[in-house]
Structure formats: C-alpha cells, structure tokens
CSV table of C-alpha atoms and ligand atoms in Angstrom, one decimal:
chain,number,residue,atom,x,y,z
A,1,MET,CA,-2.2,-16.3,-5.5
A,2,ARG,CA,-0.5,-15.4,-2.2
A,3,THR,CA,2.3,-13.1,-1.1
A,4,GLN,CA,3.5,-11.5,2.1
A,5,VAL,CA,3.2,-7.9,1.0
A,6,LEU,CA,0.9,-6.8,-1.9
A,7,ILE,CA,2.1,-3.5,-3.4
A,8,VAL,CA,-0.5,-1.5,-5.5
A,9,GLY,CA,1.3,0.7,-8.0
A,10,ALA,CA,4.6,0.3,-9.9
A,11,GLY,CA,5.7,4.0,-9.7
A,12,PRO,CA,8.8,4.9,-7.7
A,13,SER,CA,7.2,4.2,-4.3
A,14,GLY,CA,6.0,0.7,-5.2
A,15,LEU,CA,9.1,-0.3,-7.1
A,16,LEU,CA,11.5,1.0,-4.4
A,17,LEU,CA,9.5,-0.7,-1.6
A,18,GLY,CA,9.4,-3.9,-3.6
A,19,GLN,CA,13.2,-3.8,-4.0
A,20,LEU,CA,13.9,-3.1,-0.3
A,21,LEU,CA,11.5,-5.8,0.9
A,22,HIS,CA,13.1,-8.3,-1.5
A,23,LYS,CA,16.5,-7.5,-0.2
A,24,ALA,CA,15.1,-8.1,3.3
A,25,GLY,CA,13.8,-11.5,2.3
A,26,ILE,CA,10.1,-10.4,2.4
A,27,GLU,CA,8.1,-11.7,-0.5
A,28,ASN,CA,6.1,-9.1,-2.5
A,29,LEU,CA,4.0,-8.8,-5.6
A,30,ILE,CA,3.2,-5.5,-7.4
A,31,VAL,CA,-0.1,-4.9,-9.3
A,32,GLU,CA,0.1,-2.0,-11.7
A,33,ARG,CA,-2.8,-0.6,-13.7
A,34,GLN,CA,-0.7,0.6,-16.7
A,35,SER,CA,1.9,-1.0,-18.9
A,36,GLY,CA,5.6,-0.7,-18.0
A,37,GLY,CA,6.1,1.5,-21.0
A,38,TYR,CA,3.4,3.9,-20.0
A,39,VAL,CA,4.8,4.2,-16.5
A,40,LEU,CA,8.2,5.0,-18.0
A,41,GLY,CA,6.7,7.6,-20.3
A,42,ARG,CA,5.7,9.9,-17.5
A,43,ILE,CA,8.1,12.8,-17.1
A,44,ARG,CA,8.1,14.0,-13.5
A,45,ALA,CA,10.6,14.8,-10.8
A,46,GLY,CA,14.2,15.8,-11.3
A,47,VAL,CA,15.9,16.4,-7.9
A,48,LEU,CA,16.9,13.8,-5.3
A,49,GLU,CA,17.8,14.5,-1.7
A,50,GLN,CA,20.9,12.8,-0.3
A,51,THR,CA,18.7,10.5,1.9
A,52,THR,CA,16.8,9.4,-1.2
A,53,VAL,CA,20.2,8.7,-3.0
A,54,ASP,CA,21.3,6.7,0.0
A,55,LEU,CA,18.1,4.6,0.0
A,56,LEU,CA,18.4,3.9,-3.7
A,57,ASP,CA,22.0,2.7,-3.0
A,58,GLU,CA,20.6,0.6,-0.1
A,59,ALA,CA,18.1,-0.9,-2.7
A,60,GLY,CA,21.1,-1.7,-4.9
A,61,VAL,CA,20.0,0.5,-7.8
A,62,GLY,CA,22.5,3.5,-7.4
A,63,ALA,CA,25.1,2.6,-10.1
A,64,ARG,CA,23.6,4.5,-13.1
A,65,MET,CA,22.5,7.3,-10.8
A,66,HIS,CA,26.1,7.9,-9.6
A,67,ALA,CA,27.4,7.5,-13.2
A,68,LYS,CA,24.8,9.8,-14.9
A,69,GLY,CA,23.4,12.0,-12.1
A,70,LEU,CA,24.6,15.5,-11.5
A,71,LEU,CA,25.6,16.7,-8.0
A,72,HIS,CA,24.4,20.3,-7.4
A,73,GLY,CA,25.8,22.4,-4.6
A,74,GLY,CA,23.4,25.3,-5.2
A,75,PHE,CA,20.7,26.8,-7.3
A,76,GLU,CA,19.7,30.4,-8.3
A,77,LEU,CA,16.7,32.6,-7.7
A,78,ALA,CA,16.1,35.1,-10.5
A,79,PHE,CA,13.9,38.2,-10.3
A,80,ASP,CA,14.1,41.8,-11.5
A,81,GLY,CA,16.6,40.7,-14.1
A,82,LYS,CA,19.1,39.6,-11.5
A,83,ARG,CA,20.2,36.1,-10.3
A,84,HIS,CA,21.1,35.2,-6.7
A,85,ARG,CA,22.8,32.0,-5.9
A,86,ILE,CA,21.7,29.9,-2.9
A,87,ASP,CA,24.9,28.1,-1.9
A,88,LEU,CA,23.5,24.9,-0.5
A,89,GLN,CA,26.8,23.4,0.5
A,90,ALA,CA,28.0,26.5,2.4
A,91,LEU,CA,24.6,26.9,4.1
A,92,THR,CA,24.1,23.2,5.1
A,93,GLY,CA,27.6,22.1,6.1
A,94,GLY,CA,28.4,20.6,2.7
A,95,LYS,CA,25.1,19.0,1.6
A,96,SER,CA,24.1,18.8,-2.1
A,97,VAL,CA,21.2,17.4,-4.2
A,98,MET,CA,21.4,14.9,-7.0
A,99,VAL,CA,19.8,15.9,-10.3
A,100,TYR,CA,18.6,12.6,-11.8
A,101,GLY,CA,15.2,12.2,-13.4
A,102,GLN,CA,12.4,10.2,-11.9
A,103,THR,CA,12.1,8.4,-15.2
A,104,ASP,CA,15.7,7.1,-14.8
A,105,VAL,CA,15.0,6.1,-11.1
A,106,THR,CA,11.9,4.2,-12.3
A,107,ARG,CA,13.9,2.5,-15.1
A,108,ASP,CA,16.7,1.5,-12.7
A,109,LEU,CA,14.1,0.0,-10.3
A,110,MET,CA,12.2,-1.8,-13.0
A,111,GLU,CA,15.3,-3.4,-14.4
A,112,ALA,CA,16.4,-4.5,-10.9
A,113,ARG,CA,13.0,-6.0,-10.2
A,114,ALA,CA,13.0,-7.8,-13.5
A,115,SER,CA,16.5,-9.2,-13.1
A,116,ALA,CA,15.6,-10.5,-9.6
A,117,GLY,CA,12.6,-12.2,-11.3
A,118,LEU,CA,10.1,-10.5,-9.0
A,119,PRO,CA,6.4,-10.6,-10.0
A,120,THR,CA,4.8,-7.4,-11.4
A,121,LEU,CA,1.3,-7.7,-12.8
A,122,TYR,CA,1.2,-4.9,-15.4
A,123,GLU,CA,-2.1,-3.8,-17.0
A,124,ALA,CA,-4.0,-5.2,-14.0
A,125,GLN,CA,-7.6,-3.9,-14.3
A,126,ASP,CA,-10.3,-3.2,-11.7
A,127,VAL,CA,-8.0,-3.7,-8.7
A,128,SER,CA,-10.1,-3.9,-5.5
A,129,LEU,CA,-8.9,-4.2,-1.9
A,130,HIS,CA,-10.6,-6.2,0.8
A,131,GLY,CA,-10.3,-7.3,4.4
A,132,PHE,CA,-7.5,-4.9,5.3
A,133,ASP,CA,-9.2,-4.3,8.7
A,134,SER,CA,-8.7,-8.0,9.4
A,135,ASP,CA,-5.7,-10.3,9.6
A,136,ALA,CA,-6.4,-11.7,6.1
A,137,PRO,CA,-6.5,-8.9,3.6
A,138,PHE,CA,-6.8,-9.7,-0.1
A,139,ALA,CA,-7.1,-8.0,-3.5
A,140,ARG,CA,-8.9,-8.8,-6.6
A,141,CYS,CA,-8.1,-7.7,-10.2
A,142,LYS,CA,-8.5,-8.7,-13.8
A,143,MET,CA,-5.6,-9.9,-15.9
A,144,ALA,CA,-6.5,-10.1,-19.6
A,145,GLY,CA,-10.2,-10.4,-18.5
A,146,LYS,CA,-9.6,-13.2,-16.1
A,147,GLU,CA,-10.4,-12.4,-12.4
A,148,ILE,CA,-7.6,-13.3,-9.9
A,149,GLU,CA,-7.5,-13.1,-6.1
A,150,ILE,CA,-4.3,-12.3,-4.2
A,151,ARG,CA,-4.1,-13.1,-0.5
A,152,CYS,CA,-1.5,-11.4,1.6
A,153,ASP,CA,-0.4,-10.3,5.1
A,154,PHE,CA,-0.2,-6.5,4.2
A,155,ILE,CA,-1.2,-4.1,1.4
A,156,ALA,CA,1.0,-1.2,0.5
A,157,GLY,CA,-1.0,1.5,-1.3
A,158,CYS,CA,1.6,3.0,-3.6
A,159,ASP,CA,-0.9,3.9,-6.3
A,160,GLY,CA,-0.7,7.7,-6.4
A,161,TYR,CA,-3.3,10.5,-6.0
A,162,HIS,CA,-5.9,8.8,-8.2
A,163,GLY,CA,-5.3,5.3,-7.0
A,164,VAL,CA,-7.7,2.8,-5.5
A,165,SER,CA,-6.0,2.4,-2.1
A,166,ARG,CA,-7.0,5.7,-0.4
A,167,ALA,CA,-10.3,5.4,-2.2
A,168,SER,CA,-10.9,2.1,-0.5
A,169,VAL,CA,-10.7,3.6,3.0
A,170,PRO,CA,-14.1,4.4,4.6
A,171,ALA,CA,-14.6,8.2,4.6
A,172,ALA,CA,-15.4,8.1,8.3
A,173,VAL,CA,-11.8,7.1,9.2
A,174,ILE,CA,-9.7,9.3,7.0
A,175,GLN,CA,-9.2,13.1,7.1
A,176,THR,CA,-7.9,14.9,4.0
A,177,TYR,CA,-6.5,18.4,3.6
A,178,GLU,CA,-6.2,20.1,0.2
A,179,LYS,CA,-5.2,23.4,-1.3
A,180,ILE,CA,-5.6,23.8,-5.1
A,181,TYR,CA,-3.3,26.5,-6.7
A,182,PRO,CA,-4.9,28.7,-9.4
A,183,PHE,CA,-2.2,27.8,-12.0
A,184,GLY,CA,-0.3,24.8,-13.4
A,185,TRP,CA,3.2,24.0,-14.7
A,186,LEU,CA,3.7,23.6,-18.4
A,187,GLY,CA,6.8,21.4,-18.7
A,188,LEU,CA,9.0,20.9,-21.8
A,189,LEU,CA,11.8,18.3,-22.2
A,190,SER,CA,14.3,18.9,-25.0
A,191,ASP,CA,17.7,17.5,-26.1
A,192,THR,CA,19.4,20.9,-25.7
A,193,SER,CA,22.2,22.0,-23.4
A,194,PRO,CA,20.8,23.6,-20.2
A,195,VAL,CA,20.8,27.4,-20.0
A,196,SER,CA,22.9,27.2,-16.9
A,197,HIS,CA,24.9,24.6,-15.0
A,198,GLU,CA,22.5,24.8,-12.0
A,199,LEU,CA,18.7,25.2,-11.6
A,200,ILE,CA,17.2,28.6,-11.9
A,201,TYR,CA,13.9,29.4,-10.2
A,202,GLY,CA,12.5,32.6,-11.7
A,203,ARG,CA,9.8,35.0,-10.5
A,204,HIS,CA,8.5,37.3,-13.2
A,205,GLU,CA,5.3,39.4,-13.6
A,206,ARG,CA,4.3,37.1,-16.5
A,207,GLY,CA,4.7,34.1,-14.2
A,208,PHE,CA,7.1,31.6,-12.6
A,209,THR,CA,9.8,29.8,-14.6
A,210,LEU,CA,12.1,26.9,-13.7
A,211,CYS,CA,15.2,25.9,-15.7
A,212,SER,CA,16.2,22.4,-14.8
A,213,MET,CA,17.9,19.5,-16.6
A,214,ARG,CA,18.3,15.8,-16.9
A,215,SER,CA,21.9,15.8,-18.1
A,216,GLN,CA,24.4,18.2,-19.8
A,217,THR,CA,22.6,17.6,-23.1
A,218,ARG,CA,18.9,17.3,-21.9
A,219,SER,CA,17.0,20.2,-20.4
A,220,ARG,CA,13.7,20.4,-18.5
A,221,TYR,CA,11.9,23.8,-18.4
A,222,TYR,CA,8.7,24.8,-16.7
A,223,LEU,CA,6.4,27.8,-17.2
A,224,GLN,CA,3.6,28.8,-14.8
A,225,VAL,CA,0.4,28.8,-16.9
A,226,PRO,CA,-3.3,29.5,-16.2
A,227,LEU,CA,-5.3,26.4,-15.3
A,228,SER,CA,-7.4,27.1,-18.4
A,229,ASP,CA,-4.4,26.5,-20.7
A,230,ARG,CA,-4.1,23.3,-22.7
A,231,VAL,CA,-0.9,21.8,-24.1
A,232,GLU,CA,-2.1,22.3,-27.6
A,233,ASP,CA,-2.3,26.0,-26.9
A,234,TRP,CA,1.5,26.0,-26.7
A,235,SER,CA,3.6,25.5,-29.8
A,236,ASP,CA,7.3,24.9,-29.2
A,237,ALA,CA,8.0,28.4,-30.6
A,238,ARG,CA,5.5,30.0,-28.2
A,239,PHE,CA,7.1,28.2,-25.3
A,240,TRP,CA,10.6,29.3,-26.1
A,241,ASP,CA,9.6,32.9,-26.7
A,242,GLU,CA,7.7,33.1,-23.4
A,243,LEU,CA,10.6,31.4,-21.5
A,244,ALA,CA,13.1,33.9,-23.0
A,245,GLN,CA,10.8,36.8,-22.1
A,246,ARG,CA,10.6,35.7,-18.5
A,247,LEU,CA,14.3,34.9,-18.2
A,248,GLY,CA,15.3,38.3,-19.4
A,249,SER,CA,17.8,39.1,-22.2
A,250,GLU,CA,21.0,38.3,-20.3
A,251,THR,CA,20.0,34.8,-19.3
A,252,ALA,CA,18.0,34.2,-22.5
A,253,ALA,CA,21.2,34.9,-24.5
A,254,GLY,CA,22.4,31.5,-23.3
A,255,LEU,CA,19.2,29.6,-24.1
A,256,VAL,CA,19.5,26.8,-26.6
A,257,THR,CA,16.1,25.9,-28.1
A,258,GLY,CA,15.0,22.8,-29.9
A,259,PRO,CA,12.1,20.5,-30.5
A,260,ALA,CA,10.0,19.3,-27.5
A,261,LEU,CA,10.5,15.6,-26.7
A,262,GLU,CA,7.6,15.9,-24.3
A,263,LYS,CA,5.2,18.7,-23.2
A,264,SER,CA,2.6,18.4,-20.5
A,265,ILE,CA,0.7,20.6,-18.0
A,266,ALA,CA,0.6,19.5,-14.3
A,267,PRO,CA,-1.9,21.0,-11.9
A,268,LEU,CA,-0.5,22.1,-8.5
A,269,ARG,CA,-2.0,21.1,-5.2
A,270,SER,CA,-1.1,20.6,-1.6
A,271,PHE,CA,-2.7,17.5,-0.3
A,272,VAL,CA,-2.4,15.3,2.8
A,273,ALA,CA,-4.5,12.3,3.9
A,274,GLU,CA,-4.4,11.3,7.6
A,275,PRO,CA,-3.7,8.8,9.0
A,276,MET,CA,-1.6,6.7,6.5
A,277,ARG,CA,-2.4,3.3,8.0
A,278,PHE,CA,-5.7,1.4,8.2
A,279,GLY,CA,-5.3,-2.0,9.8
A,280,ARG,CA,-3.1,-3.9,7.3
A,281,LEU,CA,-3.3,-1.2,4.5
A,282,PHE,CA,-0.6,1.4,4.4
A,283,LEU,CA,-0.5,4.5,2.1
A,284,ALA,CA,2.8,5.7,0.8
A,285,GLY,CA,3.9,8.4,-1.6
A,286,ASP,CA,1.4,10.3,-3.7
A,287,ALA,CA,-1.4,8.0,-2.5
A,288,ALA,CA,-1.1,9.9,0.8
A,289,HIS,CA,0.2,13.3,-0.1
A,290,ILE,CA,0.9,15.7,-2.9
A,291,VAL,CA,3.1,18.8,-2.9
A,292,PRO,CA,3.4,21.6,-5.5
A,293,PRO,CA,6.7,20.5,-7.3
A,294,THR,CA,8.4,23.9,-6.6
A,295,GLY,CA,10.4,22.5,-3.7
A,296,ALA,CA,11.2,19.2,-5.5
A,297,LYS,CA,9.8,17.3,-2.5
A,298,GLY,CA,7.2,14.9,-4.1
A,299,LEU,CA,9.5,12.0,-5.0
A,300,ASN,CA,11.7,12.6,-1.9
A,301,LEU,CA,8.7,12.3,0.4
A,302,ALA,CA,7.7,9.1,-1.3
A,303,ALA,CA,11.2,7.8,-0.5
A,304,SER,CA,10.9,8.6,3.2
A,305,ASP,CA,7.5,6.9,3.5
A,306,VAL,CA,9.0,3.8,1.8
A,307,TYR,CA,11.9,3.9,4.2
A,308,TYR,CA,9.7,4.0,7.3
A,309,LEU,CA,7.4,1.2,5.8
A,310,TRP,CA,10.4,-1.0,4.9
A,311,GLN,CA,11.7,-0.6,8.5
A,312,ALA,CA,8.3,-1.3,10.0
A,313,LEU,CA,7.6,-4.5,7.9
A,314,GLY,CA,11.1,-5.7,8.5
A,315,GLU,CA,10.7,-5.4,12.3
A,316,HIS,CA,7.4,-7.3,12.0
A,317,TYR,CA,8.7,-10.2,10.1
A,318,ARG,CA,12.2,-10.3,11.8
A,319,GLU,CA,11.3,-9.6,15.4
A,320,GLN,CA,7.5,-10.0,15.5
A,321,SER,CA,7.5,-6.3,16.6
A,322,GLN,CA,4.5,-4.1,15.9
A,323,ALA,CA,6.3,-0.9,17.0
A,324,GLY,CA,7.2,0.3,13.5
A,325,ILE,CA,3.8,-0.5,12.2
A,326,GLU,CA,2.0,1.3,15.0
A,327,HIS,CA,4.3,4.4,14.6
A,328,TYR,CA,4.4,4.4,10.7
A,329,SER,CA,1.7,7.1,10.1
A,330,ALA,CA,2.9,9.6,12.8
A,331,ARG,CA,6.5,9.2,11.7
A,332,CYS,CA,5.6,9.9,8.0
A,333,LEU,CA,3.2,12.7,8.7
A,334,SER,CA,5.7,14.6,10.9
A,335,ARG,CA,8.1,14.9,7.9
A,336,ILE,CA,5.3,15.3,5.3
A,337,TRP,CA,3.8,18.4,6.9
A,338,LYS,CA,7.2,20.1,7.1
A,339,ALA,CA,7.8,19.5,3.4
A,340,GLU,CA,4.2,20.6,2.7
A,341,ARG,CA,4.9,23.9,4.4
A,342,PHE,CA,8.2,24.4,2.6
A,343,SER,CA,6.6,23.6,-0.8
A,344,TRP,CA,3.6,25.9,-0.1
A,345,TRP,CA,6.0,28.7,1.0
A,346,PHE,CA,8.3,28.4,-2.0
A,347,THR,CA,5.3,28.2,-4.4
A,348,SER,CA,3.7,31.3,-2.9
A,349,LEU,CA,6.9,33.2,-3.0
A,350,MET,CA,7.8,32.5,-6.6
A,351,HIS,CA,4.5,32.4,-8.5
A,352,THR,CA,2.2,35.3,-9.5
A,353,PHE,CA,-1.4,35.2,-8.3
A,354,LYS,CA,-3.8,37.0,-10.6
A,355,ASN,CA,-5.9,39.7,-8.8
A,356,GLU,CA,-4.0,39.3,-5.6
A,357,PRO,CA,-4.3,42.4,-3.4
A,358,ALA,CA,-1.5,44.9,-4.1
A,359,ILE,CA,-0.2,44.5,-0.6
A,360,ASP,CA,0.3,40.7,-1.1
A,361,ALA,CA,2.6,41.4,-4.1
A,362,LYS,CA,4.5,43.9,-2.0
A,363,LEU,CA,4.9,41.4,0.8
A,364,HIS,CA,6.1,38.7,-1.6
A,365,ARG,CA,8.7,41.1,-3.0
A,366,SER,CA,9.9,42.1,0.4
A,367,GLU,CA,10.2,38.5,1.4
A,368,LEU,CA,12.4,37.8,-1.7
A,369,GLU,CA,14.6,40.8,-0.9
A,370,TYR,CA,14.9,39.7,2.7
A,371,LEU,CA,15.8,36.2,1.6
A,372,ILE,CA,18.7,37.3,-0.7
A,373,SER,CA,20.0,39.7,2.0
A,374,SER,CA,19.9,37.3,5.0
A,375,PRO,CA,22.2,34.3,5.5
A,376,ALA,CA,19.8,33.1,8.2
A,377,ALA,CA,16.8,33.1,5.8
A,378,GLN,CA,18.9,31.4,3.2
A,379,THR,CA,19.9,28.7,5.7
A,380,VAL,CA,16.3,27.9,6.5
A,381,MET,CA,15.6,27.6,2.7
A,382,ALA,CA,18.7,25.5,2.1
A,383,GLU,CA,18.1,23.0,4.9
A,384,ASN,CA,14.6,22.4,3.6
A,385,TYR,CA,15.7,22.2,0.0
A,386,VAL,CA,18.4,19.5,0.7
A,387,GLY,CA,15.9,17.7,2.8
A,388,LEU,CA,15.2,17.5,6.5
A,389,PRO,CA,16.6,14.5,8.4
A,390,TRP,CA,14.6,11.2,8.4
B,1,LIG,P1,3.0,7.7,-8.9
B,1,LIG,O1,1.7,8.4,-9.2
B,1,LIG,O2,4.3,8.0,-9.6
B,1,LIG,O3,2.8,6.1,-9.2
B,1,LIG,C1,1.5,5.5,-8.8
B,1,LIG,C2,1.4,4.2,-9.7
B,1,LIG,O4,0.2,3.6,-9.3
B,1,LIG,C3,1.2,4.6,-11.2
B,1,LIG,O5,2.1,3.9,-12.0
B,1,LIG,C4,-0.2,4.3,-11.5
B,1,LIG,O6,-0.4,3.9,-12.8
B,1,LIG,C5,-0.5,3.2,-10.5
B,1,LIG,N1,-1.9,3.1,-10.2
B,1,LIG,C6,-2.8,4.1,-10.0
B,1,LIG,N2,-4.0,3.5,-9.7
B,1,LIG,C7,-3.9,2.2,-9.7
B,1,LIG,C8,-4.8,1.1,-9.5
B,1,LIG,N3,-6.1,1.3,-9.2
B,1,LIG,N4,-4.3,-0.2,-9.6
B,1,LIG,C9,-3.0,-0.4,-9.8
B,1,LIG,N5,-2.1,0.6,-10.1
B,1,LIG,C10,-2.6,1.9,-10.0
B,1,LIG,N6,7.7,15.7,-8.0
B,1,LIG,C11,8.9,16.4,-8.0
B,1,LIG,O7,9.6,16.3,-7.0
B,1,LIG,N7,9.2,17.3,-9.0
B,1,LIG,C12,8.3,17.4,-10.1
B,1,LIG,O8,8.6,18.2,-11.0
B,1,LIG,C13,7.2,16.6,-10.2
B,1,LIG,N8,6.3,16.7,-11.3
B,1,LIG,C14,5.2,16.0,-11.3
B,1,LIG,C15,4.2,16.0,-12.4
B,1,LIG,C16,3.0,15.3,-12.3
B,1,LIG,C17,2.1,15.4,-13.5
B,1,LIG,C18,2.7,14.5,-11.2
B,1,LIG,C19,1.4,13.7,-11.2
B,1,LIG,C20,3.6,14.4,-10.2
B,1,LIG,C21,4.8,15.2,-10.2
B,1,LIG,N9,5.8,15.1,-9.1
B,1,LIG,C22,6.9,15.8,-9.1
B,1,LIG,C23,5.5,14.3,-8.0
B,1,LIG,C24,5.9,12.9,-8.5
B,1,LIG,O9,7.3,12.9,-8.8
B,1,LIG,C25,5.5,12.0,-7.4
B,1,LIG,O10,5.9,12.4,-6.1
B,1,LIG,C26,6.0,10.6,-7.6
B,1,LIG,O11,5.6,10.2,-8.8
B,1,LIG,C27,5.4,9.7,-6.4
B,1,LIG,O12,5.6,8.4,-6.8
B,1,LIG,P2,4.5,7.3,-6.4
B,1,LIG,O13,4.0,7.6,-5.0
B,1,LIG,O14,5.0,6.0,-6.8
B,1,LIG,O15,3.2,7.7,-7.3
B,2,LIG,C1,12.6,18.9,-12.6
B,2,LIG,O1,13.8,18.8,-13.0
B,2,LIG,O2,11.7,18.2,-13.1
B,2,LIG,C2,12.4,19.7,-11.3
B,2,LIG,C3,13.4,20.2,-10.6
B,2,LIG,C4,13.2,20.9,-9.5
B,2,LIG,C5,11.9,21.2,-9.0
B,2,LIG,C6,10.8,20.6,-9.8
B,2,LIG,C7,11.1,19.9,-10.9
B,2,LIG,O3,11.7,21.9,-7.9
C-alpha cells in the first residue's frame, strides 16, 4: 500500500489531521490499534478553546458542535464553602470556551472521514515504523493476521502517550520531561442535570472536585483520589456522598444524582518529549505531551499541534517549502510549555498534597485568596484558560 501521509492513531489528533489533509488534497491513511467503538467509548476531555472550535469548523465538522455545544463565559472556583466566579469574557475581551465532549468531537470526525470514504485501518496490530530518517519511510502492521506494508512520504505519530511512534525514536535523539502527581481523577458520567450552569473547580481538605457537563442533561464529575484507589472501590453511592461532602451543603443541595454511565480513574502527569520531529516522523498530541486535565488543555494542545503540522505539510506539497516542517517542533513546543506551566500551576493550586509541609498549604491558600481578590491575577488565569494565541 502507498499514501502520502501515514497517520498512526485515530484519536482526535489523527482524525482531525486526516480531515484537514484531505481538504487540502493530501492523501492520507490512518492505522488504529483499537476498534472504532473502543475509541468512541473513551470518556475524556470536555472543554474546547475557540481556536480548536475554529479548526474543527475549518475541517468541516463543526455543525453538531455549534448545535449541541455549550458556550461558557466563565467558571467558578469553590473553597471554604464559597464560590467565586472567574468572568472569562470580561477578563479576556469577550472570549469564551465551548463545552463539547471529546467523544462527540471524535464521533463527528469519524463520521466525516467515513462519508469522505477515507481509509482507516482499525484493529491494526503490531504497527512498526521504519526508515523515517530517510526519504522513504514505511510502516508494517498486521490486519486479521496478514502482514501489510505501507509506504509513504511522511508519518504523523498521533498515537497517544502509550503509542509506538515516540517509542520508535532512538533514545539518544529524544529528551523527555515528566512529573507524576501523587493522585488521580475518578470521573463519573451520568444522565443528570448539572449541579450548576457553569463548571465549578473545588478545593477541599478531602480533595479536589470538578463539576462539569456534556449537555443540560448529562453531567461529568471528578474527584481527586489516591493513586492506590481502584474504580471498584467506588460505588455510585460512595461517589455521590463524597462529592456532596466536598461541595458543601449549599451547592450539594442542587446536586442531582443518578446511575453512573461510566466511571474511570485517570492518573495525572505532566510530560513533554523534545523535539517533536525526527526526519519524516512527526509527533502530535498526547504522543508528544501530557498535561494534568485541570486546565482542560490536553485536547486543545493536540489541536494546535495538528494545525501546525497541517500547515507545514500543506506548504511542502503546495510550494515545495520545507520551512514549516523545519519549524514544526519549535512552534509546537513554545505553546506546549506555556500550557504545561498553566496546567501544573492550576493542579498545584487546587489539589491537596498528603504530608505536604504546613507552609505549602498556607502558601496555596494565600495564592487562592490573592487570586479571587486581584483582577490582574484573574486576567492571567483567564487568558490561559481560554487558550493562548496560536
Ligand atoms: P489519544 O490517546 O486520544 O489517541 C491515540 C490513539 O492512538 C488511540 O485511539 C490509540 O488506540 C491509538 N494507538 C495507540 N497506540 C497505537 C499503535 N501502536 N498503533 C496504532 N494506534 C495506536 N484532556 C482534557 O482536556 N480534559 C480531560 O478531562 C482529559 N481527560 C483524560 C483522561 C484520560 C484517561 C486520558 C488518557 C486523557 C485525558 N485527556 C483530557 C487528554 C485527552 O483528551 C488527550 O489530550 C486527547 O485524547 C489527545 O488526543 P490524541 O493525541 O489523539 O491521543
Ligand atoms: C471535562 O468536562 O471532562 C473537563 C472539563 C474541564 C477540565 C477537565 C475536564 O478542566
């Protein structure tokens, strides 16, 4: 088989890149380890920056997002039984975020790819990448036990943190940076009306909470839990009780509980791999970086990587220019590190760290009190939350 751009991974990064390349007349093929149903079954991100919304529109997949998505002009910080609104629109000259789940984004992209008749090899096993340091890269994989070889001009590694792309790069030419947080997020999805019309990020001595949503009738909640916890330790009843405790009686009075449609624990890490290009192999999205989800940056960083790669490959094929390709990694990393910093800062501010020195707890508290009292501090938070320019 042959294509111009081989994309490894059919998550949001791979699907969005495939759609944009197709619209630019650049042939592409996606190989995905899992089934389409499995990919759709993963419940992840929920907040899109305006630049991500614009790129999804550019890819021609924005219709359902604009019909179903919820535009949010602010969110709340809750601590000590009080809630403080961060007015994103007032602090950023009118910017908002779009609340629209990653599952919906992935479905919209999958349907667009299928209706364009673009090739996606699902359940591709033992994907291996070769020759990306030459002008003739290729991949091998097994489809229903039969080995196939795919020759291409470029490989886009969109296969997430555990993918084969970054793992295929010789250790001597890649530098990684990682911080593992000593807790995870237990997420619950339920067909219940959200406890509030905007997101609430809560700091409580028992741990962080996040009240989010997918629609006016579907809620997404998160609890900070120890890394030793397993999903089976958490019955629905235990989850709702703990959430109510951490929210406090006033907010919990508005909490509508119901059966979990999905419950999962995600570990939290900050991770960056440098550089993001190795000859004719490019890393994009979670394959190159991970942020703790507190700042809602993961999916949005994947989108900006895809934007830069789409531009670079378009210049290559249209104008025979290498400029975008040469500049890809530095361009991505400049934005990635700013989002890593914001996500680390917001996570450190809102989570409880067991056995932390007493002074650290005092410093976190004073930072929260400064934040809610200072329009300047809130402006910094707001401009990072809505997304820094591309
Ligand atoms: P993905 O991991 O989504 O997709 C990679 C794809 O590559 C997968 O479909 C995988 O099956 C495939 N793949 C892997 N190895 C392969 C191989 N060898 N061959 C072929 N295919 C292979 N972000 C937020 O903003 N908010 C959140 O609340 C949030 N929660 C998250 C929870 C979890 C458990 C995880 C893991 C991430 C979460 N994220 C969150 C971040 C998430 O949204 C990512 O940023 C987003 O999925 C990135 O998309 P991709 O880069 O496409 O990577
Ligand atoms: C979500 O709705 O899944 C979500 C929203 C905001 C975040 C993280 C996750 O910061």
